[in-house]
């Protein structure tokens, strides 16, 4: 069965600090997809990144970077030089490759990040 | 309109009322989803529609009834709800390729905040 664990429930940092959000996943499939979403106070989940299980290259997008390590089943997310606007709940999610049926996203419980000025 | 829209944004209803939530996606996707997000629980998938056919019903009580008249519109009909059904209801859409072998990201609407009194 699929499972996503985000052990950090809440993190509080001061602006300009770097912060890493942890995500550990469980799956028996060799083909799967990992995602990160951001949910600001407005409520809408904003897609950040999608990564498939065959692509272990780390990715950087501006102040955001992702570290995918299959050996430890982790897909961690780092925000460099955090800003107040980064304050949100961040969700990690996993989808196994669909087998003739519909795709299912399984979400972690989320990490609430507060960036203080 | 762009992306995924949901109406109403807020809804208060009594346990004997009947109401409907509406979702519309402007992304040309062929799959749509309903999720429930309650406090202290991870996002729960409720229903999935692929190509207008319901492909997933995640053991949702019959007081929730989905309807997907076309690939752009999704409804959630509510009747005789319970106070524990109070939550944020999120709609999402994605593109599912015919082969079904690749999983693409889902795009979410802003949600409907439902309160059952």
mmCIF file of C-alpha atoms in Angstrom:
data_model
loop_
_atom_site.group_PDB
_atom_site.id
_atom_site.type_symbol
_atom_site.label_atom_id
_atom_site.label_comp_id
_atom_site.label_asym_id
_atom_site.label_seq_id
_atom_site.Cartn_x
_atom_site.Cartn_y
_atom_site.Cartn_z
ATOM 1 C CA UNK A 1 0.000 0.000 0.000
ATOM 2 C CA UNK A 2 1.088 3.543 -0.650
ATOM 3 C CA UNK A 3 1.935 5.853 2.220
ATOM 4 C CA UNK A 4 3.454 9.300 2.596
ATOM 5 C CA UNK A 5 4.892 10.539 5.872
ATOM 6 C CA UNK A 6 5.658 14.155 6.627
ATOM 7 C CA UNK A 7 7.017 13.946 10.134
ATOM 8 C CA UNK A 8 7.267 17.710 10.648
ATOM 9 C CA UNK A 9 3.848 19.019 11.588
ATOM 10 C CA UNK A 10 4.883 22.646 11.963
ATOM 11 C CA UNK A 11 8.065 24.599 11.297
ATOM 12 C CA UNK A 12 8.729 28.205 12.160
ATOM 13 C CA UNK A 13 11.689 30.136 10.756
ATOM 14 C CA UNK A 14 12.820 33.713 10.440
ATOM 15 C CA UNK A 15 12.919 35.335 7.028
ATOM 16 C CA UNK A 16 16.050 34.572 4.971
ATOM 17 C CA UNK A 17 16.671 31.284 6.745
ATOM 18 C CA UNK A 18 16.862 28.113 4.684
ATOM 19 C CA UNK A 19 14.334 25.427 5.544
ATOM 20 C CA UNK A 20 13.942 21.790 4.507
ATOM 21 C CA UNK A 21 10.640 19.955 4.536
ATOM 22 C CA UNK A 22 10.931 16.191 4.798
ATOM 23 C CA UNK A 23 8.912 13.605 2.913
ATOM 24 C CA UNK A 24 9.266 9.837 3.193
ATOM 25 C CA UNK A 25 7.174 7.515 1.082
ATOM 26 C CA UNK A 26 6.307 3.833 0.884
ATOM 27 C CA UNK A 27 5.349 1.929 -2.228
ATOM 28 C CA UNK A 28 5.847 -1.542 -3.659
ATOM 29 C CA UNK A 29 5.778 -0.312 -7.247
ATOM 30 C CA UNK A 30 8.913 0.393 -9.218
ATOM 31 C CA UNK A 31 7.103 3.048 -11.256
ATOM 32 C CA UNK A 32 5.604 5.884 -9.278
ATOM 33 C CA UNK A 33 5.335 9.648 -9.182
ATOM 34 C CA UNK A 34 6.020 12.126 -6.419
ATOM 35 C CA UNK A 35 4.585 15.609 -6.051
ATOM 36 C CA UNK A 36 4.798 18.665 -3.855
ATOM 37 C CA UNK A 37 1.924 21.079 -3.410
ATOM 38 C CA UNK A 38 1.658 24.369 -1.535
ATOM 39 C CA UNK A 39 -1.573 25.398 0.218
ATOM 40 C CA UNK A 40 -1.587 29.068 1.235
ATOM 41 C CA UNK A 41 -4.241 30.381 3.651
ATOM 42 C CA UNK A 42 -6.604 30.970 0.707
ATOM 43 C CA UNK A 43 -7.038 27.189 0.510
ATOM 44 C CA UNK A 44 -6.125 26.358 -3.066
ATOM 45 C CA UNK A 45 -3.456 23.694 -3.557
ATOM 46 C CA UNK A 46 -0.763 24.977 -5.874
ATOM 47 C CA UNK A 47 1.263 22.441 -7.815
ATOM 48 C CA UNK A 48 5.032 22.811 -7.361
ATOM 49 C CA UNK A 49 6.747 19.773 -8.824
ATOM 50 C CA UNK A 50 6.232 16.290 -10.240
ATOM 51 C CA UNK A 51 8.986 13.689 -10.346
ATOM 52 C CA UNK A 52 8.890 10.112 -11.648
ATOM 53 C CA UNK A 53 10.718 7.251 -10.002
ATOM 54 C CA UNK A 54 13.224 6.882 -12.835
ATOM 55 C CA UNK A 55 14.507 10.411 -12.593
ATOM 56 C CA UNK A 56 16.678 10.869 -9.529
ATOM 57 C CA UNK A 57 18.205 14.148 -10.611
ATOM 58 C CA UNK A 58 17.769 16.888 -8.089
ATOM 59 C CA UNK A 59 15.851 19.897 -9.287
ATOM 60 C CA UNK A 60 16.200 23.591 -8.592
ATOM 61 C CA UNK A 61 13.642 26.239 -9.426
ATOM 62 C CA UNK A 62 14.586 29.659 -8.133
ATOM 63 C CA UNK A 63 14.683 29.451 -4.335
ATOM 64 C CA UNK A 64 13.111 25.982 -4.357
ATOM 65 C CA UNK A 65 15.050 22.735 -4.655
ATOM 66 C CA UNK A 66 14.128 19.098 -4.338
ATOM 67 C CA UNK A 67 16.282 16.158 -3.300
ATOM 68 C CA UNK A 68 14.985 12.768 -4.447
ATOM 69 C CA UNK A 69 16.743 9.740 -2.958
ATOM 70 C CA UNK A 70 15.329 6.318 -3.786
ATOM 71 C CA UNK A 71 17.745 4.613 -1.406
ATOM 72 C CA UNK A 72 16.031 6.273 1.540
ATOM 73 C CA UNK A 73 12.583 6.664 -0.099
ATOM 74 C CA UNK A 74 12.707 10.383 0.479
ATOM 75 C CA UNK A 75 11.755 13.430 -1.546
ATOM 76 C CA UNK A 76 12.742 16.461 0.489
ATOM 77 C CA UNK A 77 11.993 20.063 -0.358
ATOM 78 C CA UNK A 78 14.269 22.978 0.515
ATOM 79 C CA UNK A 79 13.408 26.650 0.411
ATOM 80 C CA UNK A 80 16.466 28.877 0.337
ATOM 81 C CA UNK A 81 16.332 32.376 1.803
ATOM 82 C CA UNK A 82 12.743 31.961 2.936
ATOM 83 C CA UNK A 83 10.247 34.801 2.628
ATOM 84 C CA UNK A 84 7.030 35.617 4.451
ATOM 85 C CA UNK A 85 5.077 34.701 1.300
ATOM 86 C CA UNK A 86 6.370 31.145 1.648
ATOM 87 C CA UNK A 87 4.168 30.707 4.719
ATOM 88 C CA UNK A 88 1.743 27.909 3.849
ATOM 89 C CA UNK A 89 1.028 24.248 4.368
ATOM 90 C CA UNK A 90 3.135 22.063 2.112
ATOM 91 C CA UNK A 91 1.984 18.625 1.025
ATOM 92 C CA UNK A 92 3.985 15.777 -0.415
ATOM 93 C CA UNK A 93 2.028 13.227 -2.468
ATOM 94 C CA UNK A 94 2.594 9.895 -4.177
ATOM 95 C CA UNK A 95 0.881 8.185 -7.095
ATOM 96 C CA UNK A 96 1.655 4.705 -8.275
ATOM 97 C CA UNK A 97 1.500 4.074 -11.994
ATOM 98 C CA UNK A 98 -2.130 3.312 -12.795
ATOM 99 C CA UNK A 99 -2.871 -0.234 -13.845
ATOM 100 C CA UNK A 100 -5.803 0.140 -16.159
ATOM 101 C CA UNK A 101 -7.708 2.145 -13.611
ATOM 102 C CA UNK A 102 -7.632 5.671 -12.338
ATOM 103 C CA UNK A 103 -4.688 7.388 -10.825
ATOM 104 C CA UNK A 104 -4.790 8.069 -7.095
ATOM 105 C CA UNK A 105 -2.827 10.697 -5.263
ATOM 106 C CA UNK A 106 -2.012 9.796 -1.675
ATOM 107 C CA UNK A 107 -1.098 12.825 0.383
ATOM 108 C CA UNK A 108 0.951 13.253 3.513
ATOM 109 C CA UNK A 109 -0.565 15.170 6.411
ATOM 110 C CA UNK A 110 1.283 18.311 5.437
ATOM 111 C CA UNK A 111 3.854 20.576 7.086
ATOM 112 C CA UNK A 112 2.777 24.026 8.143
ATOM 113 C CA UNK A 113 5.577 26.497 7.490
ATOM 114 C CA UNK A 114 5.524 29.902 9.118
ATOM 115 C CA UNK A 115 8.106 32.440 8.028
ATOM 116 C CA UNK A 116 8.368 35.348 10.431
ATOM 117 C CA UNK A 117 9.685 38.760 9.388
ATOM 118 C CA UNK B 1 -11.922 32.077 -16.257
ATOM 119 C CA UNK B 2 -8.792 30.059 -16.016
ATOM 120 C CA UNK B 3 -7.732 26.937 -14.156
ATOM 121 C CA UNK B 4 -10.254 25.234 -11.920
ATOM 122 C CA UNK B 5 -13.144 27.179 -10.424
ATOM 123 C CA UNK B 6 -15.492 26.152 -7.640
ATOM 124 C CA UNK B 7 -18.761 27.613 -6.416
ATOM 125 C CA UNK B 8 -19.853 28.492 -3.872
ATOM 126 C CA UNK B 9 -16.705 29.328 -1.916
ATOM 127 C CA UNK B 10 -18.557 29.093 1.392
ATOM 128 C CA UNK B 11 -21.701 27.172 2.280
ATOM 129 C CA UNK B 12 -23.616 26.781 5.516
ATOM 130 C CA UNK B 13 -26.369 24.201 5.503
ATOM 131 C CA UNK B 14 -28.624 22.446 7.947
ATOM 132 C CA UNK B 15 -28.701 18.692 8.219
ATOM 133 C CA UNK B 16 -31.974 18.444 6.334
ATOM 134 C CA UNK B 17 -30.973 20.686 3.412
ATOM 135 C CA UNK B 18 -30.037 19.668 -0.104
ATOM 136 C CA UNK B 19 -27.313 21.609 -1.841
ATOM 137 C CA UNK B 20 -24.836 21.161 -4.673
ATOM 138 C CA UNK B 21 -21.205 22.091 -5.126
ATOM 139 C CA UNK B 22 -20.039 22.975 -8.611
ATOM 140 C CA UNK B 23 -16.627 22.625 -10.196
ATOM 141 C CA UNK B 24 -15.507 23.693 -13.646
ATOM 142 C CA UNK B 25 -12.119 23.186 -15.243
ATOM 143 C CA UNK B 26 -10.839 25.338 -18.113
ATOM 144 C CA UNK B 27 -7.695 23.296 -18.776
ATOM 145 C CA UNK B 28 -8.980 20.802 -21.343
ATOM 146 C CA UNK B 29 -8.393 17.897 -18.975
ATOM 147 C CA UNK B 30 -10.267 14.607 -19.134
ATOM 148 C CA UNK B 31 -10.279 13.580 -15.478
ATOM 149 C CA UNK B 32 -11.817 15.300 -12.462
ATOM 150 C CA UNK B 33 -11.682 14.579 -8.742
ATOM 151 C CA UNK B 34 -13.398 15.445 -5.463
ATOM 152 C CA UNK B 35 -11.340 15.583 -2.268
ATOM 153 C CA UNK B 36 -12.332 16.247 1.316
ATOM 154 C CA UNK B 37 -9.989 18.114 3.638
ATOM 155 C CA UNK B 38 -10.934 18.148 7.317
ATOM 156 C CA UNK B 39 -8.941 19.468 10.216
ATOM 157 C CA UNK B 40 -6.301 17.060 11.469
ATOM 158 C CA UNK B 41 -6.832 14.581 8.628
ATOM 159 C CA UNK B 42 -4.920 14.187 5.383
ATOM 160 C CA UNK B 43 -6.615 15.015 2.107
ATOM 161 C CA UNK B 44 -9.056 12.236 1.292
ATOM 162 C CA UNK B 45 -9.944 11.277 -2.245
ATOM 163 C CA UNK B 46 -13.716 10.887 -2.605
ATOM 164 C CA UNK B 47 -14.508 10.378 -6.298
ATOM 165 C CA UNK B 48 -12.692 10.163 -9.611
ATOM 166 C CA UNK B 49 -14.136 10.643 -13.070
ATOM 167 C CA UNK B 50 -12.120 9.652 -16.137
ATOM 168 C CA UNK B 51 -13.623 10.553 -19.498
ATOM 169 C CA UNK B 52 -16.897 11.297 -17.643
ATOM 170 C CA UNK B 53 -17.066 7.781 -16.197
ATOM 171 C CA UNK B 54 -16.837 7.330 -12.478
ATOM 172 C CA UNK B 55 -13.808 5.153 -11.859
ATOM 173 C CA UNK B 56 -13.407 5.563 -8.135
ATOM 174 C CA UNK B 57 -15.710 5.824 -5.181
ATOM 175 C CA UNK B 58 -13.604 5.792 -2.080
ATOM 176 C CA UNK B 59 -16.231 4.330 0.287
ATOM 177 C CA UNK B 60 -18.052 7.632 0.448
ATOM 178 C CA UNK B 61 -21.457 7.689 2.197
ATOM 179 C CA UNK B 62 -24.457 7.893 -0.123
ATOM 180 C CA UNK B 63 -25.386 11.329 1.225
ATOM 181 C CA UNK B 64 -22.667 12.544 -1.178
ATOM 182 C CA UNK B 65 -23.648 12.054 -4.813
ATOM 183 C CA UNK B 66 -21.323 13.097 -7.652
ATOM 184 C CA UNK B 67 -22.351 14.025 -11.166
ATOM 185 C CA UNK B 68 -20.127 14.603 -14.185
ATOM 186 C CA UNK B 69 -22.194 15.722 -17.202
ATOM 187 C CA UNK B 70 -19.101 16.399 -19.331
ATOM 188 C CA UNK B 71 -15.334 16.475 -18.953
ATOM 189 C CA UNK B 72 -15.362 20.140 -17.882
ATOM 190 C CA UNK B 73 -17.985 20.083 -15.153
ATOM 191 C CA UNK B 74 -18.284 18.184 -11.911
ATOM 192 C CA UNK B 75 -20.944 18.449 -9.237
ATOM 193 C CA UNK B 76 -21.236 17.133 -5.719
ATOM 194 C CA UNK B 77 -24.835 16.845 -4.542
ATOM 195 C CA UNK B 78 -25.287 16.934 -0.797
ATOM 196 C CA UNK B 79 -28.269 15.818 1.267
ATOM 197 C CA UNK B 80 -28.941 15.012 4.916
ATOM 198 C CA UNK B 81 -25.362 15.746 5.896
ATOM 199 C CA UNK B 82 -23.921 15.362 9.372
ATOM 200 C CA UNK B 83 -21.898 17.929 11.328
ATOM 201 C CA UNK B 84 -18.773 15.782 10.824
ATOM 202 C CA UNK B 85 -19.107 16.431 7.084
ATOM 203 C CA UNK B 86 -18.031 20.023 7.687
ATOM 204 C CA UNK B 87 -14.783 20.425 5.757
ATOM 205 C CA UNK B 88 -13.081 22.025 2.783
ATOM 206 C CA UNK B 89 -14.148 20.269 -0.412
ATOM 207 C CA UNK B 90 -11.601 20.509 -3.168
ATOM 208 C CA UNK B 91 -12.063 19.759 -6.831
ATOM 209 C CA UNK B 92 -9.143 18.910 -9.098
ATOM 210 C CA UNK B 93 -8.532 17.984 -12.709
ATOM 211 C CA UNK B 94 -5.737 16.335 -14.654
ATOM 212 C CA UNK B 95 -4.924 14.930 -18.045
ATOM 213 C CA UNK B 96 -4.951 11.140 -18.202
ATOM 214 C CA UNK B 97 -3.294 9.775 -21.355
ATOM 215 C CA UNK B 98 -5.152 6.986 -23.215
ATOM 216 C CA UNK B 99 -2.441 4.483 -22.374
ATOM 217 C CA UNK B 100 -2.811 5.367 -18.707
ATOM 218 C CA UNK B 101 0.857 4.723 -18.095
ATOM 219 C CA UNK B 102 1.898 8.219 -17.088
ATOM 220 C CA UNK B 103 0.584 10.209 -14.149
ATOM 221 C CA UNK B 104 0.384 13.945 -14.570
ATOM 222 C CA UNK B 105 -0.144 16.517 -11.866
ATOM 223 C CA UNK B 106 -3.598 17.490 -10.684
ATOM 224 C CA UNK B 107 -4.690 21.097 -10.622
ATOM 225 C CA UNK B 108 -6.917 22.171 -7.784
ATOM 226 C CA UNK B 109 -9.676 24.703 -7.361
ATOM 227 C CA UNK B 110 -9.929 27.054 -4.373
ATOM 228 C CA UNK B 111 -12.365 24.784 -2.560
ATOM 229 C CA UNK B 112 -15.772 25.148 -0.949
ATOM 230 C CA UNK B 113 -15.732 25.614 2.823
ATOM 231 C CA UNK B 114 -18.791 23.664 4.010
ATOM 232 C CA UNK B 115 -20.291 24.016 7.463
ATOM 233 C CA UNK B 116 -23.116 21.701 8.491
ATOM 234 C CA UNK B 117 -25.185 22.964 11.415
#
